[in-house]
Coordinates of C-alpha atoms and ligand atoms in Angstrom, one line a residue:
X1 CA 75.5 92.8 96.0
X2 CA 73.6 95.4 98.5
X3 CA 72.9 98.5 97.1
X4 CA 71.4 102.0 99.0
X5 CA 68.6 103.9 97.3
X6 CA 68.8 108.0 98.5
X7 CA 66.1 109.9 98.1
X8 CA 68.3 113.1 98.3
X9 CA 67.7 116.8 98.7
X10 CA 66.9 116.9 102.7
X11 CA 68.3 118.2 105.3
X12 CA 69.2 116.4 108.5
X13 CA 68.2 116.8 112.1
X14 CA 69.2 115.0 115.1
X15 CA 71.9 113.2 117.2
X16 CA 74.9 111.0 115.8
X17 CA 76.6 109.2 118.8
X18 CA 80.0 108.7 117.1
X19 CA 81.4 104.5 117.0
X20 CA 84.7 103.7 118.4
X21 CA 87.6 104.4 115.6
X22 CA 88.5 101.4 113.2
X23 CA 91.9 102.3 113.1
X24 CA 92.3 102.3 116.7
X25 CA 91.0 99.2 117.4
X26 CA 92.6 97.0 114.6
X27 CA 95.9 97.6 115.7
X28 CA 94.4 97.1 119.4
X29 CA 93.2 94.2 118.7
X30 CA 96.9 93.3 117.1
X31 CA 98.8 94.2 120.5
X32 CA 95.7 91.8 122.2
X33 CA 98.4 88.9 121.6
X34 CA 101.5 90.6 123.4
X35 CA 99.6 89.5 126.8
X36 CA 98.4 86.0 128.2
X37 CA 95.8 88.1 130.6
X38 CA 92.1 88.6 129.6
X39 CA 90.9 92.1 128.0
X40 CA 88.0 93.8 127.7
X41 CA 87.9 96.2 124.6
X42 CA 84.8 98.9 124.6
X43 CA 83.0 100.8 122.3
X44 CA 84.3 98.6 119.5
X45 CA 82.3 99.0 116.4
X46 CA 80.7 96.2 114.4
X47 CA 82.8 96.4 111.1
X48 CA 83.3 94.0 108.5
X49 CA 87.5 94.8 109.1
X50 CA 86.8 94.0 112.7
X51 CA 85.2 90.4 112.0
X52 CA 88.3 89.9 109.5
X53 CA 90.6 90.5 112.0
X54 CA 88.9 88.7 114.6
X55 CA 88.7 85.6 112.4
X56 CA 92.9 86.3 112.1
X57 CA 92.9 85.9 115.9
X58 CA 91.0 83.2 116.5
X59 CA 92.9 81.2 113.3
X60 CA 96.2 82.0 115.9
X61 CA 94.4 80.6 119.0
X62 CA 93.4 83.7 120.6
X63 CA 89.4 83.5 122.0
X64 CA 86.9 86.7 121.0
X65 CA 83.8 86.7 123.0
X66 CA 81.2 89.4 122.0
X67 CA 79.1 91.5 124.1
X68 CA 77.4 94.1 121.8
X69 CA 80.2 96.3 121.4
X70 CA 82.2 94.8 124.3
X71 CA 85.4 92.2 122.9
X72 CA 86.7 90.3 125.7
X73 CA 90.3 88.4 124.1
X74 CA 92.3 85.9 125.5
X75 CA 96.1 85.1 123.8
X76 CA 96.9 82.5 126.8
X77 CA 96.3 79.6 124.4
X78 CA 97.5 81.5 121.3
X79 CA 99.1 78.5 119.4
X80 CA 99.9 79.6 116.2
X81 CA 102.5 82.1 114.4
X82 CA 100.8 81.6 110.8
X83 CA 98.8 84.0 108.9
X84 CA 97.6 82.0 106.1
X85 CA 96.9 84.4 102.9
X86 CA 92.9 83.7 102.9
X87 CA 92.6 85.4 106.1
X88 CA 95.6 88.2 105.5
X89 CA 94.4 89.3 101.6
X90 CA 91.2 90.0 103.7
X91 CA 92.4 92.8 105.6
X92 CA 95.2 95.3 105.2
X93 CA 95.8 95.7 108.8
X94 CA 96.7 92.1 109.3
X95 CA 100.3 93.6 108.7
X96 CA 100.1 94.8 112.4
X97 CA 100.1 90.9 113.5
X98 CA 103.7 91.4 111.8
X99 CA 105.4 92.8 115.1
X100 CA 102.8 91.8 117.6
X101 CA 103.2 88.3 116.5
X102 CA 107.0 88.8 116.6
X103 CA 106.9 90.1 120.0
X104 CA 104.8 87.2 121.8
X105 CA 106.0 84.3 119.7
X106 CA 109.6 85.3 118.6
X107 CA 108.5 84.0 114.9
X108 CA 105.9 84.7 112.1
X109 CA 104.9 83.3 108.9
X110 CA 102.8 86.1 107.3
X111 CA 101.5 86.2 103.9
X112 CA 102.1 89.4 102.1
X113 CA 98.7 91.9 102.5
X114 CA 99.0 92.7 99.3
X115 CA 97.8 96.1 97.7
X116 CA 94.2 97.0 97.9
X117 CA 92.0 99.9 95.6
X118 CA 93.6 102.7 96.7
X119 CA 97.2 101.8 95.8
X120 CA 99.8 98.8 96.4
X121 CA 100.7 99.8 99.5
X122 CA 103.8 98.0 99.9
X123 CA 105.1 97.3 103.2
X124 CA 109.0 97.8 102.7
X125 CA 109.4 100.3 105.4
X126 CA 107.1 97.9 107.9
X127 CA 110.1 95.3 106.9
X128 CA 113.0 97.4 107.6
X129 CA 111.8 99.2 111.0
X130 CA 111.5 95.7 112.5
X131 CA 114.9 94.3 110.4
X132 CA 116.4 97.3 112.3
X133 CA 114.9 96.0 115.5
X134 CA 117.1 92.6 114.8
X135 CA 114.0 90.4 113.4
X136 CA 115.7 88.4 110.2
X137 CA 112.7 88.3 107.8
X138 CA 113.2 86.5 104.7
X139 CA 109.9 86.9 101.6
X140 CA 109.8 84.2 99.7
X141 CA 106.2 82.3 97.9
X142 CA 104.0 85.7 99.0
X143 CA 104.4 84.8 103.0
X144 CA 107.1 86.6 104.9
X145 CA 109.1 84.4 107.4
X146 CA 110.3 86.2 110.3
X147 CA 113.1 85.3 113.2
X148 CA 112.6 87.6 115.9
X149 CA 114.5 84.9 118.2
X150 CA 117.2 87.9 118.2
X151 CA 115.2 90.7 117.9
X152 CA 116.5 93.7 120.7
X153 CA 115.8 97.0 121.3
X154 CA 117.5 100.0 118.6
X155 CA 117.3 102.8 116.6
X156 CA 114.7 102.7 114.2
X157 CA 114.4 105.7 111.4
X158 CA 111.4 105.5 109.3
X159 CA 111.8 107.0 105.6
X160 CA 108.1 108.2 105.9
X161 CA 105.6 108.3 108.8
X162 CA 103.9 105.3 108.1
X163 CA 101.1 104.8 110.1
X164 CA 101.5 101.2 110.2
X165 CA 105.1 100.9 109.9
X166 CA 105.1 103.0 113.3
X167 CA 102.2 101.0 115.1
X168 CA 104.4 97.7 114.4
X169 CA 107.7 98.7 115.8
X170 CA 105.6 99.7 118.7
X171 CA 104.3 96.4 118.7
X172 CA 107.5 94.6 118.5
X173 CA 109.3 96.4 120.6
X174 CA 107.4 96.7 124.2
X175 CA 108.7 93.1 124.5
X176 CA 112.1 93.2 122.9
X177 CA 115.2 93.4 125.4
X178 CA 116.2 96.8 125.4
X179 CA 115.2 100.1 124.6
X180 CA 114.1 101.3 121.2
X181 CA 113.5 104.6 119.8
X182 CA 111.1 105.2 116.7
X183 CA 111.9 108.7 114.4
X184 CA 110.1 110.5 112.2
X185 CA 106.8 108.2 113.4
X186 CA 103.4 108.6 112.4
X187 CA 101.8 111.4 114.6
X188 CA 97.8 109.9 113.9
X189 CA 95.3 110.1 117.3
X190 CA 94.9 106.1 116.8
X191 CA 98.6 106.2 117.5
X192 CA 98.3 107.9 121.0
X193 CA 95.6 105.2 121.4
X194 CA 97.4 102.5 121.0
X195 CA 100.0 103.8 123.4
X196 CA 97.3 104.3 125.6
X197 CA 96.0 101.1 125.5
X198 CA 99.9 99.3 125.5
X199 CA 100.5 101.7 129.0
X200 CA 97.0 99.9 130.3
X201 CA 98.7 96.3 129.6
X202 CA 102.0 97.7 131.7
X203 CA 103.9 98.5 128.3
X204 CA 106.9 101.2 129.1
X205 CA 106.1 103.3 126.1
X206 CA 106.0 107.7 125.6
X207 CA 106.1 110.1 123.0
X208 CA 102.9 108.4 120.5
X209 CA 101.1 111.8 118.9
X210 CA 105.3 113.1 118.8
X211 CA 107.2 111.9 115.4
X212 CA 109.9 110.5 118.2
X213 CA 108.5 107.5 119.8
X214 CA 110.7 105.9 123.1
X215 CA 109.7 102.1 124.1
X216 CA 111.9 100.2 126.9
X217 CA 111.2 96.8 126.4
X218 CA 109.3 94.4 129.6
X219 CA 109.7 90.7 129.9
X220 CA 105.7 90.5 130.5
X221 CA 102.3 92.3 130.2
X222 CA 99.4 92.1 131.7
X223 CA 95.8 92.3 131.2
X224 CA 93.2 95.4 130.9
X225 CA 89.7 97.5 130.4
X226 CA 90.3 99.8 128.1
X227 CA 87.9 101.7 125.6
X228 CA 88.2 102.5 121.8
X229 CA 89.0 106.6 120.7
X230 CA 86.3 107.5 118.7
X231 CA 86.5 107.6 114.5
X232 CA 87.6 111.0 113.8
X233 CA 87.1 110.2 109.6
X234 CA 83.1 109.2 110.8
X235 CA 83.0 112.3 112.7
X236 CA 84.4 114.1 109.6
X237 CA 82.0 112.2 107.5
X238 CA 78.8 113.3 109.4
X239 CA 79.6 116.8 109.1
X240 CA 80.5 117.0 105.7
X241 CA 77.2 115.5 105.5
X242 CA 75.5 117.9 106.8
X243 CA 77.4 120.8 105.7
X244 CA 76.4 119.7 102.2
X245 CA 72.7 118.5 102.8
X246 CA 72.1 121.2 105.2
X247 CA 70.0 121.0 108.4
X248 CA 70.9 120.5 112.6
X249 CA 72.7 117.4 114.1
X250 CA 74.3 117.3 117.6
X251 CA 77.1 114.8 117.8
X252 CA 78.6 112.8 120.7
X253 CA 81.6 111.4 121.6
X254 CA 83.8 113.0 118.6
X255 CA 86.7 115.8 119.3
X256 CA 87.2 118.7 117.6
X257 CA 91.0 118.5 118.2
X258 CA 90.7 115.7 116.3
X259 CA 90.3 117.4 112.9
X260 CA 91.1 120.7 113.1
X261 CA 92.6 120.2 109.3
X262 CA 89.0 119.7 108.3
X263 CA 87.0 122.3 110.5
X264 CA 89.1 124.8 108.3
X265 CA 87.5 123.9 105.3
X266 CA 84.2 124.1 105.8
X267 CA 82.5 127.1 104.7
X268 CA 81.3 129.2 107.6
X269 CA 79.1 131.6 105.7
X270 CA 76.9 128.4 105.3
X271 CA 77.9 126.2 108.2
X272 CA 78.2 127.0 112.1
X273 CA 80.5 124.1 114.1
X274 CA 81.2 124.4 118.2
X275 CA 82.1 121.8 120.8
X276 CA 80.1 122.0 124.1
X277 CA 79.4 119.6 126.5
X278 CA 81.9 117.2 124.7
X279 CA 79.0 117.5 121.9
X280 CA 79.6 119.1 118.7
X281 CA 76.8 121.1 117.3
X282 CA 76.4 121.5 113.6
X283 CA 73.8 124.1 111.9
X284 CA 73.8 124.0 107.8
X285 CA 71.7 126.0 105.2
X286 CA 72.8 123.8 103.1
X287 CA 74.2 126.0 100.2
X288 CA 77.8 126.1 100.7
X289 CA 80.3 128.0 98.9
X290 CA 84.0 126.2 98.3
X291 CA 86.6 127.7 96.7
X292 CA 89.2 126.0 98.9
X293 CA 92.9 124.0 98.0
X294 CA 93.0 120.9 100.0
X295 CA 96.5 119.0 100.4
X296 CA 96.5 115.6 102.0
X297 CA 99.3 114.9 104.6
X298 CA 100.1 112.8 107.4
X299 CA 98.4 114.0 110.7
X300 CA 98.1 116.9 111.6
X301 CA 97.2 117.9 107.8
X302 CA 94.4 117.2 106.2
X303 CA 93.4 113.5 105.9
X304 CA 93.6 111.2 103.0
X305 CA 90.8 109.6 104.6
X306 CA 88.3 112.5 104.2
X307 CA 89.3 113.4 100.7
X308 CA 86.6 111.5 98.9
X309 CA 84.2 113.1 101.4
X310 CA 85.2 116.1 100.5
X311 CA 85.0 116.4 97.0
X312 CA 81.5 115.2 97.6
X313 CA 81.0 118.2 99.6
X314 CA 82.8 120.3 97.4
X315 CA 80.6 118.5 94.2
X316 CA 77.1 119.7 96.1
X317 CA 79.1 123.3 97.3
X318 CA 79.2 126.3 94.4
X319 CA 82.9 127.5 93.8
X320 CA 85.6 125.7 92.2
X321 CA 87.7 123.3 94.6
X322 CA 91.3 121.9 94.1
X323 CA 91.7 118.8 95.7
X324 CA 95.7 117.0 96.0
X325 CA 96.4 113.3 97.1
X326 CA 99.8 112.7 98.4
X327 CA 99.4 110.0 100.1
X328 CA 97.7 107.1 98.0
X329 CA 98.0 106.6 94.4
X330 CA 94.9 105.8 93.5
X331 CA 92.4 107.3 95.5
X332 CA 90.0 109.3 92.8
X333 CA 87.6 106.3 92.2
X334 CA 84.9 108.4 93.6
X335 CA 85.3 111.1 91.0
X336 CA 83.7 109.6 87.7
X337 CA 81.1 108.2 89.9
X338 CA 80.7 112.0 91.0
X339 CA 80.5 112.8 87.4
X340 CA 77.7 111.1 86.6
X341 CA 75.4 113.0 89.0
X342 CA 76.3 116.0 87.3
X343 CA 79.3 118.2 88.6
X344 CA 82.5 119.2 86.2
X345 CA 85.9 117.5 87.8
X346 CA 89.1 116.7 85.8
X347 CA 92.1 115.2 87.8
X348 CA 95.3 115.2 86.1
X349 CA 98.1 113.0 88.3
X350 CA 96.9 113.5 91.7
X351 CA 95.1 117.1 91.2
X352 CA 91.2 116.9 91.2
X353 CA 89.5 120.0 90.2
X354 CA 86.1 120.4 91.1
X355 CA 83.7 123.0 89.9
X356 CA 80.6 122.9 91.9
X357 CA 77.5 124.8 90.8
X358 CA 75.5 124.0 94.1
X359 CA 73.2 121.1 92.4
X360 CA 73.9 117.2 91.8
X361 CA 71.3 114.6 90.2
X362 CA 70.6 111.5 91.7
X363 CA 72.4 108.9 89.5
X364 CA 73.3 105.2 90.0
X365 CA 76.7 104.5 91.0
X366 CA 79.2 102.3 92.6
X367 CA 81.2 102.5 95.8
X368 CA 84.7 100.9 94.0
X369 CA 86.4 101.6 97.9
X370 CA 85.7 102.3 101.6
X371 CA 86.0 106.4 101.9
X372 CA 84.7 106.6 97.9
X373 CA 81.4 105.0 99.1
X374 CA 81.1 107.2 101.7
X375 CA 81.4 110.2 99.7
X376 CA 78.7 108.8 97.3
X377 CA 76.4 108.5 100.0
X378 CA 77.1 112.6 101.1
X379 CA 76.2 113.4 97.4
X380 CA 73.5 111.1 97.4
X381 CA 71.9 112.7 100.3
X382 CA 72.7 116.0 99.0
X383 CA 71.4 115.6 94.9
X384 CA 68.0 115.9 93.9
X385 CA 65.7 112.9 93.4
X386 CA 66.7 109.1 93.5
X387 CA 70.5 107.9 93.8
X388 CA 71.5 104.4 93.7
X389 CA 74.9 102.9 95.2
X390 CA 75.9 99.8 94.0
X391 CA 78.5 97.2 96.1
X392 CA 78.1 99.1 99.6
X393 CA 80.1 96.4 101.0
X394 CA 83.0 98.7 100.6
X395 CA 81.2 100.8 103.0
X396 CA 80.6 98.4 105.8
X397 CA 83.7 97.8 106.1
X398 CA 84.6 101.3 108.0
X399 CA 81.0 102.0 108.4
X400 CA 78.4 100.6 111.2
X401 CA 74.6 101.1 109.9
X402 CA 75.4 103.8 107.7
X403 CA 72.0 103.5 106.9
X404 CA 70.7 103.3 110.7
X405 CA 72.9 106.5 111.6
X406 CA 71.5 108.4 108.5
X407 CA 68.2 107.4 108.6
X408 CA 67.6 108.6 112.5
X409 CA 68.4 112.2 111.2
X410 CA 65.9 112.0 109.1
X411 CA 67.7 111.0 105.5
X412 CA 65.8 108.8 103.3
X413 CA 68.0 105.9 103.0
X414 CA 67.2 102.1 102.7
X415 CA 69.6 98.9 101.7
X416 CA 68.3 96.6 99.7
Ligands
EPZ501 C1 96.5 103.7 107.8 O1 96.9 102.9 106.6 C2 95.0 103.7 107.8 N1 94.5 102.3 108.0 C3 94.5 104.2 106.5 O2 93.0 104.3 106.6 C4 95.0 105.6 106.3 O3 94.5 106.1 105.0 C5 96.5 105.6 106.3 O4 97.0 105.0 107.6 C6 97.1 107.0 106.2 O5 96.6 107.8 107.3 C7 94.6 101.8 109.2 O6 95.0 102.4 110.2 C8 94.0 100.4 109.4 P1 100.5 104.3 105.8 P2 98.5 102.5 106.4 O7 101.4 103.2 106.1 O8 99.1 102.2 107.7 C9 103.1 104.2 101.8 C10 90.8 103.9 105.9 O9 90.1 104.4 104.9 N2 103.8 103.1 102.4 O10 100.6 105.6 106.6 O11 98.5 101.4 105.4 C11 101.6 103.8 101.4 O12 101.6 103.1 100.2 C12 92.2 103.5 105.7 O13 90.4 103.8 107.0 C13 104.9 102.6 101.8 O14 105.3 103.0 100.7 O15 99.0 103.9 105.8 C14 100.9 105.1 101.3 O16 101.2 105.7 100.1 C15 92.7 103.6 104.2 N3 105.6 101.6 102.4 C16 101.6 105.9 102.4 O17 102.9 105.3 102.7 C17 105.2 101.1 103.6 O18 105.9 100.2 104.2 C18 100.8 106.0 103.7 O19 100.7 104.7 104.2 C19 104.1 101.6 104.3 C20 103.4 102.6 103.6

């Protein structure tokens, strides 16, 4: 397995042009099969969870040609409704094929996505937004069979904000008779993407970023150029980078809008952050102080997808943090990895306390998920001496060139 070696303990100077937002273009990719007409997908980043899903495609007959980070996709000759469980255990996201499927091809046979490292992630309220959208979906042998020959437009109430319970009804519903309403939807920015990039393919669709979501279904779409948000949790995961390791780095192409939740965190007695030019400019000394309670919600609040990057941060910070998960189960596999390079954090249920004395040791660990391995990377960069990270291939997944983007501001990082 490929491992990084960190030679830690410097700061960072430079420019970080931020990669188009993974879970943007998944789900993108998913409403790809809605239309028979070409599109071209920009600024699409080259992702391990992106070649998973575009294997998913091409098993259903849809074509993928790659132009560095251009993906033109055809559905015309889409031939299949089957998602065999090889290609679904892969990826998480192939549960958006659920409704997208469902709209183009009335029927799907998907196998169940199964849980992942972070928690089971069951996708009961996925099933009963498009049950309430008329699809009869039966689970039987780990696949889901679903009849959406009836499927019409309705009311459909989520019990939480699921993320990807919302971005299927959405992609069910743009081609179901009818009009449909989604409440209490997610409010993520990948959400207002996808409705973005639906409205580009002639979608009738208003109200994505709202938790009250209106589609009025169309009997066709058509075809688009349309270009990928960029990842808010990278952006996030630079500057906590820096903000821990210390140092200058100019960023492109991310918004501060974007993660407001997170700007309020950072220490500002050891970290300056401002937005010009569409650029965001980070200055570090590198010896932050966090006392701060974070609290992970559904957007707007703070993200369960920079929570492992935090407590890194908060691990190479002096102060004592208090870190809460709500949203996954299982989602403190970083923290006894974080142990062994030195810092004192208990976690009790989903409370992580984290008393930072400003210095970690380079240690060897393991990345044991996607956001985990990220945040052993920030603590690798910001402990002294040599730190080892074993199974990286977590970190590919959401991650292009970590190495490449770290290395150009001027980290000592190799894969091997
Ligand atoms: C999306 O996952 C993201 N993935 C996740 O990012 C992100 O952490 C999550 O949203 C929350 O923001 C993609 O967009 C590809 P949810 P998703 O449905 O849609 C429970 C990363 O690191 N739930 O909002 O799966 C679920 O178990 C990944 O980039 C049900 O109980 O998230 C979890 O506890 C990780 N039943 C909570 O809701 C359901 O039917 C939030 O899940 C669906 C979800």
């Amino acid at each position: 397995m490929s491992k990084y070696i960190i030679e830690g303990g410097r700061p960072l100077f430079g420019n970080v042009d931020v990669q188009g937002a993974k879970n943007a273009v998944l789900p993108i990719f998913a409403a790809c099969v809605l239309t028979e007409s070409d599109v071209v997908i920009r600024r699409v980043p080259d992702l391990a969870d992106v070649v998973s899903m575009e294997n998913i495609l091409r098993n259903l007959g849809v074509t993928v040609k790659k132009e560095g980070d251009v993906r033109i996709l055809s559905a015309k000759n889409m031939n299949s409704d089957n998602i065999p469980n090889d290609l679904a255990k892969e990826l998480r996201s192939s549960v958006f094929l659920l409704g997208s499927v469902i709209g183009r091809m009335k029927r799907a046979r998907v196998a169940y996505p199964g849980g992942c490292d972070i928690g089971l992630r069951p996708i009961d309220i996925h099933i009963k937004g498009l049950r309430d959208l008329g699809v009869i979906i039966e689970e039987r042998a780990g696949y889901l069979f679903c009849d959406g020959t009836k499927m019409r437009g309705g009311e459909v109430i989520l019990d939480y904000p699921s993320v990807g319970a919302t971005e299927n009804v959405m992609l069910a519903a743009v081609l179901a008779k009818g009009d449909t309403i989604v409440r209490n939807a997610a409010r993520e920015p990948e959400i207002i993407d996808l409705q973005n990039f639906l409205l580009s393919i002639g979608a009738q669709i208003k109200g994505a970023g709202t938790s009250e979501i209106h589609i009025r279904g169309v009997s066709k779409l058509g075809g688009t150029e349309f270009t990928v948000m960029p990842d808010r949790i990278c952006l996030g995961t630079w500057l906590l980078a820096v903000a821990s390791c210390g140092g200058e780095v100019v960023l492109s192409g991310g918004r501060k809008a974007e993660i407001y939740s997170l700007l309020c965190k950072i220490d500002k007695s050891s970290c300056h952050i401002q937005e010009e030019n569409g650029m965001i400019i980070i200055k570090a000394s590198g010896m932050p102080v966090c006392s701060e309670r974070i609290s992970t919600r559904p957007y707007p609040g703070f993200p369960t997808d920079l929570q492992a990057q935090y407590c890194a941060y908060a691990s190479a910070a002096r102060g004592t943090c208090v870190v809460t998960e709500n949203i996954f189960e299982n989602r403190f596999r970083h923290v006894p990895e974080l142990i062994k390079m030195g810092v004192d954090i208990t976690v009790r249920d989903r409370v992580a306390v984290i008393k930072g004395t400003g210095y970690l040791n380079g240690a060897e660990v393991t990345a044991r998920d996607l956001r985990g391995g990220a945040a052993l990377v920030i603590a690798g960069l910001a402990a002294r001496g040599r730190t080892v990270i074993d199974d990286i291939r977590h970190i590919d997944r959401g991650y292009e060139a970590m190495e490449k983007t770290l290395s150009n501001i001027g980290a000592k990082i190799v894969r091997v």
